[in-house]
CSV table of C-alpha atoms in Angstrom, one decimal:
chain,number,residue,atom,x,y,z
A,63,UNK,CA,131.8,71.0,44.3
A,64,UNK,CA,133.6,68.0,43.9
A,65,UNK,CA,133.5,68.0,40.3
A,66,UNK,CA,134.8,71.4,39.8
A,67,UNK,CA,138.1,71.7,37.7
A,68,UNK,CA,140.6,73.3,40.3
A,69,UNK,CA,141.4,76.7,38.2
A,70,UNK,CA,140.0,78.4,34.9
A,71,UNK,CA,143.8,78.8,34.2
A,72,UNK,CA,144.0,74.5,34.3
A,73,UNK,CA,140.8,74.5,32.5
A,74,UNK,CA,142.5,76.8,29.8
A,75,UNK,CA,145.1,74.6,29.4
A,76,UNK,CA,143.4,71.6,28.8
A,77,UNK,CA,141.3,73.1,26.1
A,78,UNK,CA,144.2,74.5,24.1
A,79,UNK,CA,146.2,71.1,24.4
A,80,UNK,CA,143.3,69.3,23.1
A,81,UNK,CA,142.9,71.7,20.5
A,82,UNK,CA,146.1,70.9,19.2
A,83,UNK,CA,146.0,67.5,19.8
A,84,UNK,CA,142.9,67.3,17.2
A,85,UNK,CA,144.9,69.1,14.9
A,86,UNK,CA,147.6,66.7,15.3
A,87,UNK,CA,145.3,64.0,15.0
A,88,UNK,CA,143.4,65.0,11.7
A,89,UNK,CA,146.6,66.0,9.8
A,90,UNK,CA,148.7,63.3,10.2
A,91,UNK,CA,145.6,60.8,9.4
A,92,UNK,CA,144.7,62.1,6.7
A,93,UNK,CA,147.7,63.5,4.9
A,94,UNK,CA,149.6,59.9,5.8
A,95,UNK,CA,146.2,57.9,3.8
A,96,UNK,CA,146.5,60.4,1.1
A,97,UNK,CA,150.4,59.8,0.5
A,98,UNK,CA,149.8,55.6,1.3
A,99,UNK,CA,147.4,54.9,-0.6
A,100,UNK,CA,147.3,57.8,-3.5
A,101,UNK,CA,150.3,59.2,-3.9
A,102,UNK,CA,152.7,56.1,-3.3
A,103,UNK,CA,149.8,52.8,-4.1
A,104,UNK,CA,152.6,51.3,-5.3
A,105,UNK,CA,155.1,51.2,-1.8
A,106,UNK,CA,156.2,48.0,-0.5
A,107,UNK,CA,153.7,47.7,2.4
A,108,UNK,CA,150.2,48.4,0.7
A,109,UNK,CA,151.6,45.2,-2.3
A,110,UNK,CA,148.1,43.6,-3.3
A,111,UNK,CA,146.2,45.2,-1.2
A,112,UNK,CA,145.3,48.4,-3.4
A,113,UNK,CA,143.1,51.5,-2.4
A,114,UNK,CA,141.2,51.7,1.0
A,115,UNK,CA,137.9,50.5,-0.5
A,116,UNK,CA,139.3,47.3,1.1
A,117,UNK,CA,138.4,47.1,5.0
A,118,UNK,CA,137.0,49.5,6.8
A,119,UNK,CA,139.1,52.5,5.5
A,120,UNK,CA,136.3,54.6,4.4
A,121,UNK,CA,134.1,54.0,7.5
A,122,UNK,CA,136.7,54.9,10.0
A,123,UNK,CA,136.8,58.4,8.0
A,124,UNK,CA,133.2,58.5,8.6
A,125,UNK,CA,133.3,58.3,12.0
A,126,UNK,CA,136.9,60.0,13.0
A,127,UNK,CA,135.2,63.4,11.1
A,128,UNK,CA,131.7,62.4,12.9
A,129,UNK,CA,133.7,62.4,16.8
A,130,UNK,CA,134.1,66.1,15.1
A,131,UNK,CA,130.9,68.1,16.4
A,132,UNK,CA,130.9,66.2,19.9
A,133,UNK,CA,134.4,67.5,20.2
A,134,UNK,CA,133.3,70.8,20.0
A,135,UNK,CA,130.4,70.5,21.7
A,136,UNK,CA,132.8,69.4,24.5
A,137,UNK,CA,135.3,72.1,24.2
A,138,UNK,CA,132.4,74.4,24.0
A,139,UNK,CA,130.9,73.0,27.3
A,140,UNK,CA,134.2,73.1,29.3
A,141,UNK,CA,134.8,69.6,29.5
A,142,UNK,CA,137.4,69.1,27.7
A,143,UNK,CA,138.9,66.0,29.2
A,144,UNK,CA,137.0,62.7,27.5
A,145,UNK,CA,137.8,64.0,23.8
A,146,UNK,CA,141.0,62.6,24.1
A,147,UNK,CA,140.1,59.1,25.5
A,148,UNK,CA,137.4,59.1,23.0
A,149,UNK,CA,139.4,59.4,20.0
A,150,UNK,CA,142.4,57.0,21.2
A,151,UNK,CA,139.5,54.2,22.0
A,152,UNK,CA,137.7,55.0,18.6
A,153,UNK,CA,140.6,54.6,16.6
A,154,UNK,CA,142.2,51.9,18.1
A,155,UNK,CA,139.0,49.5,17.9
A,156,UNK,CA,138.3,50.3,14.4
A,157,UNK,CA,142.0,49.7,14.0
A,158,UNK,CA,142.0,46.4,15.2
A,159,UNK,CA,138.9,45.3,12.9
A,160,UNK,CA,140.4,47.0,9.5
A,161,UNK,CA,143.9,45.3,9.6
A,162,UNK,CA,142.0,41.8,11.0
A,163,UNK,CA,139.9,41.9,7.7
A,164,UNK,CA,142.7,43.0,5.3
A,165,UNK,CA,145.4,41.0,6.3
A,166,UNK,CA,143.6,37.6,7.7
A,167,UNK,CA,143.9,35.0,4.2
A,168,UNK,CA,146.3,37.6,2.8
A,169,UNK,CA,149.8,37.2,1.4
A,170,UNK,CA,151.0,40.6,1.4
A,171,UNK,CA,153.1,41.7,4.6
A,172,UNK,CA,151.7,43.2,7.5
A,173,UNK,CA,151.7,47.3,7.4
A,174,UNK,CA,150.6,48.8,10.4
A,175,UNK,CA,147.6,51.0,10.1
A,176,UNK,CA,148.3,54.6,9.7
A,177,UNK,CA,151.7,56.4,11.6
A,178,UNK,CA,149.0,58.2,13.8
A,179,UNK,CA,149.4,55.1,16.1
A,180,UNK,CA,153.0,56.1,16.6
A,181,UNK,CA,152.3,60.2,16.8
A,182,UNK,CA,149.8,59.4,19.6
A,183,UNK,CA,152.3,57.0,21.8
A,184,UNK,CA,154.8,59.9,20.8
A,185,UNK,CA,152.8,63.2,22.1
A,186,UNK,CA,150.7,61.5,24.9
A,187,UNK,CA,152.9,63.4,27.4
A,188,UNK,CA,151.4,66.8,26.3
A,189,UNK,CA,147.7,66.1,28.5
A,190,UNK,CA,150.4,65.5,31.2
A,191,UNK,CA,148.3,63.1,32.5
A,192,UNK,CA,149.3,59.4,33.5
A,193,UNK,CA,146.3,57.5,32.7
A,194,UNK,CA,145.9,58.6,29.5
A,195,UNK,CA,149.5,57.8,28.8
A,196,UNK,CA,148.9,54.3,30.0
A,197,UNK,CA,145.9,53.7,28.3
A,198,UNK,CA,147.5,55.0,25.0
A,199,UNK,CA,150.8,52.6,25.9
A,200,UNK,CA,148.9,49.3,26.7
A,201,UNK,CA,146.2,50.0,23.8
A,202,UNK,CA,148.6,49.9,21.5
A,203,UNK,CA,150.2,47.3,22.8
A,204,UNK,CA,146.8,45.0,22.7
A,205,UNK,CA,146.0,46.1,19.1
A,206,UNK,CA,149.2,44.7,18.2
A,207,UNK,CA,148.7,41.3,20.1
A,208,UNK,CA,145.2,41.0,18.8
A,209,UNK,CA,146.1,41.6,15.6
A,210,UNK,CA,149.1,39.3,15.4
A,211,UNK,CA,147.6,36.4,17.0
A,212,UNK,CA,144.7,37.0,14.3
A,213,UNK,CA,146.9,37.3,11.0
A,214,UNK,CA,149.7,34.5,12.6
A,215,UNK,CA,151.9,37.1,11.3
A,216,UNK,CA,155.5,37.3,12.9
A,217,UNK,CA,155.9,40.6,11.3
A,218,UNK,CA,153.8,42.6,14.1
A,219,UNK,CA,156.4,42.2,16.7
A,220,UNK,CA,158.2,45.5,14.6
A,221,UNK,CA,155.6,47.8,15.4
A,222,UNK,CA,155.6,46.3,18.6
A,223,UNK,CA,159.1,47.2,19.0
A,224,UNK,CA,158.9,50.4,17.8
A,225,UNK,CA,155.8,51.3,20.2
A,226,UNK,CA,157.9,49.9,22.9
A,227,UNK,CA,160.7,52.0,22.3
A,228,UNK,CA,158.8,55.2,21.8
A,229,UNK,CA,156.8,54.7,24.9
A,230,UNK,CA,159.9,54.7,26.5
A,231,UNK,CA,160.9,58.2,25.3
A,232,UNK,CA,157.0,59.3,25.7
A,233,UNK,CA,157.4,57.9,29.7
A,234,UNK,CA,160.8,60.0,30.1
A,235,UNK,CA,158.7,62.9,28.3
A,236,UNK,CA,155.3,62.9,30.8
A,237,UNK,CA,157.8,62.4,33.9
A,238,UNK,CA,160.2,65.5,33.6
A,239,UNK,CA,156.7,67.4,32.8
A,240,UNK,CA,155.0,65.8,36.0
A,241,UNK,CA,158.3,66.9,38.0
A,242,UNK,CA,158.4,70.7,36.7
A,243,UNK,CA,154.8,70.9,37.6
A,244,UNK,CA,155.2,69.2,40.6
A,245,UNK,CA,158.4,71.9,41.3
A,246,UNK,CA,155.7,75.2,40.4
A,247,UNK,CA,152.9,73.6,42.4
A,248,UNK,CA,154.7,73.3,45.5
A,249,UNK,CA,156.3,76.5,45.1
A,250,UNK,CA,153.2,78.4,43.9
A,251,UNK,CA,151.7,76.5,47.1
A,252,UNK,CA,153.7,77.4,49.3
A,253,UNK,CA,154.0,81.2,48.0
A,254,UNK,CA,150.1,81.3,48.6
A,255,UNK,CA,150.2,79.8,52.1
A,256,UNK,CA,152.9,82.6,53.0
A,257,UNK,CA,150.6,85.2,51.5
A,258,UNK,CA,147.6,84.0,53.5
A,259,UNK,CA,149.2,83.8,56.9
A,260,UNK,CA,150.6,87.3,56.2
A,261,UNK,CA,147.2,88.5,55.4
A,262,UNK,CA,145.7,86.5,58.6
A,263,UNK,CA,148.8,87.8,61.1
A,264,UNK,CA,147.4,91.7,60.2
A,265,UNK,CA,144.1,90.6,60.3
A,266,UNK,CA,145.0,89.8,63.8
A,267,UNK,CA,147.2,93.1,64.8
A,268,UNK,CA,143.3,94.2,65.1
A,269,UNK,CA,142.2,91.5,67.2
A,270,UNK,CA,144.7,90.2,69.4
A,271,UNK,CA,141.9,87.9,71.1
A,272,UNK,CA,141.7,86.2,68.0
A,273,UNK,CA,145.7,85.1,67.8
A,274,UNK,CA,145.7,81.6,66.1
A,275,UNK,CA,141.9,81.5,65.3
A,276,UNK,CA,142.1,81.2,61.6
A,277,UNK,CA,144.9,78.5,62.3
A,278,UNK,CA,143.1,76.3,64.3
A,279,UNK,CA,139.5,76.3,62.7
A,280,UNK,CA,141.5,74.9,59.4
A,281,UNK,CA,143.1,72.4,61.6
A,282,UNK,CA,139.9,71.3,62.8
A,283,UNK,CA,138.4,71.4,59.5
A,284,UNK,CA,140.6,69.5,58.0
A,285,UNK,CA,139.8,66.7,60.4
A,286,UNK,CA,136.4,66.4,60.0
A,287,UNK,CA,136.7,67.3,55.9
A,288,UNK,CA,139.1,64.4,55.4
A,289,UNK,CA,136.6,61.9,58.2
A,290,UNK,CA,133.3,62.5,55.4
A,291,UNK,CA,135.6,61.0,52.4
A,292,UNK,CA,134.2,63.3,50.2
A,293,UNK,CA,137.3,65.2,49.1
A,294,UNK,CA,140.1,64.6,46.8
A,295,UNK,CA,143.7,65.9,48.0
A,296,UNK,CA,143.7,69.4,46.1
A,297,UNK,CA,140.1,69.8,47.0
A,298,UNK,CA,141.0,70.0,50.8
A,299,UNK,CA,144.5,72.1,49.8
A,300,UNK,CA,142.0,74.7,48.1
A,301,UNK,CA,139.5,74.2,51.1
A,302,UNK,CA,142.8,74.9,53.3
A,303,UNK,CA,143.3,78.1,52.9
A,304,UNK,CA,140.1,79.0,52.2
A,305,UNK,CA,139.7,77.9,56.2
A,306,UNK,CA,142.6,80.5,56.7
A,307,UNK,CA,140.9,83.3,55.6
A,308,UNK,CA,137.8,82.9,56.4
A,309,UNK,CA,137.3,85.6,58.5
A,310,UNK,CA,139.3,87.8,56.1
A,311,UNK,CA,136.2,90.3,56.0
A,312,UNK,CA,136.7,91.3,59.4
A,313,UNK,CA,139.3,93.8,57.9
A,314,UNK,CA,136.9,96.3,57.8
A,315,UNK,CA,135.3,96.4,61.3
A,316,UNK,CA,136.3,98.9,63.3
A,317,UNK,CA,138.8,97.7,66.4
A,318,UNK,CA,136.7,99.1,69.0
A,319,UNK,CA,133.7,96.4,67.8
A,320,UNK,CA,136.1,93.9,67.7
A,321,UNK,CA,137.5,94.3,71.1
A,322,UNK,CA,134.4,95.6,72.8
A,323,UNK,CA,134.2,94.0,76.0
A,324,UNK,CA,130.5,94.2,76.1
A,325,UNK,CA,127.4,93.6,74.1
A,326,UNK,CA,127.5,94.9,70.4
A,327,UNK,CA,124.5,97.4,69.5
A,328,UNK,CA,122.5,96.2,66.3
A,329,UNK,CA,124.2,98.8,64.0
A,330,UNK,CA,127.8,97.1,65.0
A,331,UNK,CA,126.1,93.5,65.1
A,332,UNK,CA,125.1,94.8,61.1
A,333,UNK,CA,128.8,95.2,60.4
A,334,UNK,CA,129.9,92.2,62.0
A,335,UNK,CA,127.4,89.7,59.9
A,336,UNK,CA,128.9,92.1,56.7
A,337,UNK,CA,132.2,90.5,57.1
A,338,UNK,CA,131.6,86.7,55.0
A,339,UNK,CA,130.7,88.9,51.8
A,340,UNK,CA,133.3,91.2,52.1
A,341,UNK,CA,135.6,88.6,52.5
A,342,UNK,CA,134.7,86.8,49.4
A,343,UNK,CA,134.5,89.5,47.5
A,344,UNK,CA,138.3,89.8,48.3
A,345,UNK,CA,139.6,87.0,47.3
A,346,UNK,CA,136.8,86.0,44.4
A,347,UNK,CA,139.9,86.7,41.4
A,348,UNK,CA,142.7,84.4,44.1
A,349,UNK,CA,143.8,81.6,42.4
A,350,UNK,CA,143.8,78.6,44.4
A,351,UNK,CA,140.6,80.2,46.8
A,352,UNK,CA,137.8,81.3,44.6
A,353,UNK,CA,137.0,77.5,44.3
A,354,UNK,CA,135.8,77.3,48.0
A,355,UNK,CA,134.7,80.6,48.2
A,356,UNK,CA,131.8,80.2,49.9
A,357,UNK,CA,133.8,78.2,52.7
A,358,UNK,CA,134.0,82.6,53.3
A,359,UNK,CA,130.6,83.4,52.3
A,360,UNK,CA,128.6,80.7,54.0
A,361,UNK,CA,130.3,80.0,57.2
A,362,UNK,CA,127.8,81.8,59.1
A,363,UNK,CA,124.8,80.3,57.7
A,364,UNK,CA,122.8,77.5,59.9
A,365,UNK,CA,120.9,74.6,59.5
A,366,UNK,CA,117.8,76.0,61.0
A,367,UNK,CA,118.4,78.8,58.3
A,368,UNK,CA,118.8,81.4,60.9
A,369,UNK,CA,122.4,82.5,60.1
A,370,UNK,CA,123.8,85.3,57.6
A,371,UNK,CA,124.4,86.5,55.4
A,372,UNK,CA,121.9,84.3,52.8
A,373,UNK,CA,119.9,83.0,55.8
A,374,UNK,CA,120.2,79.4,53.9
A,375,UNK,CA,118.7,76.4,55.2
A,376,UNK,CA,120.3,72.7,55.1
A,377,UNK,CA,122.0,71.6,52.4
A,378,UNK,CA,121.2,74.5,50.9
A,379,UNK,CA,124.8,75.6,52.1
A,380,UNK,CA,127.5,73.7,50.5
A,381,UNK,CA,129.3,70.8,52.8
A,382,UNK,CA,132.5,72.4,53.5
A,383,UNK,CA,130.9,75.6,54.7
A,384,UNK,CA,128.7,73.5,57.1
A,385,UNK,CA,132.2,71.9,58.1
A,386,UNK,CA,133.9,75.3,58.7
A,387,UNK,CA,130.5,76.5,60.6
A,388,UNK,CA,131.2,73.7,63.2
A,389,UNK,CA,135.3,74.0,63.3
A,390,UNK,CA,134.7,77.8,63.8
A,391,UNK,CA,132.1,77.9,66.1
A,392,UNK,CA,133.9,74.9,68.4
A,393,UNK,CA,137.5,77.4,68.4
A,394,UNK,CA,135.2,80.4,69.4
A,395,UNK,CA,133.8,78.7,72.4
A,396,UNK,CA,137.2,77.2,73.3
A,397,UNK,CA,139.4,80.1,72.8
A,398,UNK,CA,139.3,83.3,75.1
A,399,UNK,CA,137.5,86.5,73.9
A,400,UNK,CA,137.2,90.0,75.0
A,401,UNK,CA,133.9,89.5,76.3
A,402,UNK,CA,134.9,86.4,78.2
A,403,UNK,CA,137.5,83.6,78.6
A,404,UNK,CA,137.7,80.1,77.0
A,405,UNK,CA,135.4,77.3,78.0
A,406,UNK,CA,136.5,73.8,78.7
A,407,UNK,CA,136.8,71.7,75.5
A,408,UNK,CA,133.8,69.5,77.5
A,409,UNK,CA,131.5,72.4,77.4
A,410,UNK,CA,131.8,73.4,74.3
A,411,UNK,CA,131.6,69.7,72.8
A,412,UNK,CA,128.0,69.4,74.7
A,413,UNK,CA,127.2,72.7,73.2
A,414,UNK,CA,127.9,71.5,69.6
A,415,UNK,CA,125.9,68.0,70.4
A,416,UNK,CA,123.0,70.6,71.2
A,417,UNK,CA,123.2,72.4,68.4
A,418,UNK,CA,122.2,69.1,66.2
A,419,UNK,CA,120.0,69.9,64.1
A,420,UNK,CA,119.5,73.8,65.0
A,421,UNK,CA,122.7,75.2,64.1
A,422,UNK,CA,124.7,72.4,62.5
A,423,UNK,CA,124.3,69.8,60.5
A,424,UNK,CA,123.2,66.9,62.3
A,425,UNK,CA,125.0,64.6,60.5
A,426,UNK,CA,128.3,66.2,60.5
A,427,UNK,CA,128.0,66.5,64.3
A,428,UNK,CA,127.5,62.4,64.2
A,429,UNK,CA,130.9,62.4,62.5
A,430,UNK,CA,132.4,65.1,64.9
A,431,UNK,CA,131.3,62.8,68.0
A,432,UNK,CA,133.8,60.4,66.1
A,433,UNK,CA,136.5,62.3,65.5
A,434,UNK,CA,136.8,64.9,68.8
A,435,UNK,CA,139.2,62.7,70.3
A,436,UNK,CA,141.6,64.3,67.5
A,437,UNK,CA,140.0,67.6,67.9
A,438,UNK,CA,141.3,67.4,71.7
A,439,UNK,CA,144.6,66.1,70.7
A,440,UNK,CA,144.6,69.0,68.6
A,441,UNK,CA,143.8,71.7,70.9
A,442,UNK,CA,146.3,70.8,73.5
A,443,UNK,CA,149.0,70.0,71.0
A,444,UNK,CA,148.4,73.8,69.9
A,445,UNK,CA,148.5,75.4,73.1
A,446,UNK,CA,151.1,73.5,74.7
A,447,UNK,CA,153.2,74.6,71.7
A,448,UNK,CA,152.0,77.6,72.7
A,449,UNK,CA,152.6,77.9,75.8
A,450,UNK,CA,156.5,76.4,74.8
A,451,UNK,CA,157.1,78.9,72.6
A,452,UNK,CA,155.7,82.2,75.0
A,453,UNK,CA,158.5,80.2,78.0
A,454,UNK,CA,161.4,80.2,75.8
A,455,UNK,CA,160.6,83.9,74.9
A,456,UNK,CA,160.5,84.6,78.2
A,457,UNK,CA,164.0,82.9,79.5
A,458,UNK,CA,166.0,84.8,76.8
């Protein structure tokens, strides 16, 4: 889970950008050696030095046309991401050990390799993606240094210049991208958050008993989610509203089961464990959601392997369902139904330390021990705004 790529729209993207960027790539180094060194042999900057037989000109087209299968073997397997790294690295280090070899004892002026160097500095802003664009920045920067402290050849501190200046531009480039998607990330967030409490405020029209539920059990969640450090930031933003609608499926359970003050027959306990698929079968094609879908599916499942819908036994159910299983079950107990009222936050702590082991998993109820104090905090920051908010309604 914690590898997955956050969309198939992103994953998309990524592929089609390194696409081009291989086309990029091939075009210019090629094309450029054909014009250097066949077309023009006789330009200023190859004097003496002749075709590419000298250094390791021919070997470096080896291997550039060799990184060709394993790029599509990449693309092919959806991961995408390393071609580009692979190729800058490749390049570079061959790069470094070709103009070392020509130039070291030589006469003739230095020539930078091939004006990929400078296409790559140039377009590193396209993967949006800050690493690469330092890597690509301060690579460059090293060959140069490498190679000038090699040759002794004051003539290297003009491509230096030039990659200086056109990192520059590149930087300006990658930061008004990182803004703009910044800007449609928050607003796309925040678009999706207002769609998801819309959905969970009809959701409860059916079950007033159940006013704030969805709420809380991805506050709580998010507690203990963030206390295992296993998540990244847009990991636990996905998870997020996943938590929100994780009782989504309840949408198709009659009112009178959900507000039946008594105990539920078998043939209305059946369509009360139906609700987790149904829900994720909603919002499998949401963007932003289906990556934690079963956070819906599997919230009922328990350790023992007694729950529903899959009847899944340890980690057999992902971590952040078993998260939400504990988060859900804790606001359940503390929260008042129709077929009782809320217990004490004490009670319902000593009833998740039982369930170690049984129903949870044991060693996400260690870590809840740890962090209840903010679970508390939590609970009665909610309810007293609560409460605020139902007094100032009533004053007006």
């Amino acid at each position: 889970m914690r590898n997955q790529l956050r969309s198939s729209t992103l994953l998309n993207e990524e592929k089609r950008t390194t696409i081009w960027f291989l086309w990029l790539f091939y075009v210019v180094y090629f094309v450029y050696d054909v014009f250097y060194f066949y077309i023009l042999p006789d330009n200023p900057w190859s004097a003496g030095l002749g075709l590419p037989t000298f250094g390791f000109n021919y070997i470096m087209y080896l291997v550039m046309l060799f990184l060709l299968p394993i790029s599509y073997y990449l693309i092919k397997n959806n991961t995408p991401g390393p071609i580009k790294y692979i190729y800058f690295i490749t390049f570079t280090l061959f790069n470094i050990v070709n103009d070392i070899w020509v130039y070291s004892g030589n006469d003739a002026p230095y020539g930078s390799g091939n004006v990929i160097e400078i296409v790559i500095v140039l377009f590193s802003p396209i993967f949006v993606n800050k690493r690469f664009f330092n890597l690509v920045f301060l690579g460059t920067i090293f060959k140069f240094i490498v190679v000038g402290l090699s040759i002794q050849d004051p003539l290297v501190i003009l491509p230096l210049l030039m990659v200086g200046i056109l990192a520059m531009i590149a930087y300006i480039l990658l930061n008004r991208f990182l803004s703009y998607v910044s800007a449609v990330e928050s607003s796309y967030d925040k678009q999706l958050e207002g769609m998801v409490k819309g959905i969970i405020a009809t959701l409860e029209l059916k079950d007033p008993y159940t006013r704030g539920h969805s709420e809380r059990v991805a506050g709580y969640a998010m507690i203990l989610a963030n206390a295992t450090e296993e998540f990244q930031d847009d990991e636990l933003k996905s998870f997020y509203y996943a938590c929100l609608l994780h009782d989504i499926g309840k949408v198709h359970i009659p009112d009178y089961i959900l507000t039946k003050p008594g105990k539920l027959t078998s043939e209305e306990f059946d369509l009360i464990k139906a609700h987790p698929s149904v829900g994720a079968n909603a919002v499998q094609q949401v963007e932003g959601i289906a990556d934690n879908i079963d956070v819906i599916y599997h919230h009922h499942e328990r350790w023992d392997g007694k729950g529903y819908p899959d009847g899944l036994m340890g980690e057999e159910t992902h971590l952040l369902p078993r998260v939400t299983a504990i988060a859900d079950a804790f606001d359940a107990m503390t929260s008042s139904r129709s077929y009782r009222s809320a217990l004490p936050l004490e009670e319902a702590y000593n009833q998740i330390i039982a369930g170690r082991g049984t129903q949870f998993d044991p060693e996400l109820v260690d870590l809840f021990e740890k962090v209840y104090p903010s679970w508390a905090d939590y609970h009665n920051s909610y309810y007293n705004k609560d409460d605020s908010l139902e007094e100032a309604a009533t004053t007006k």
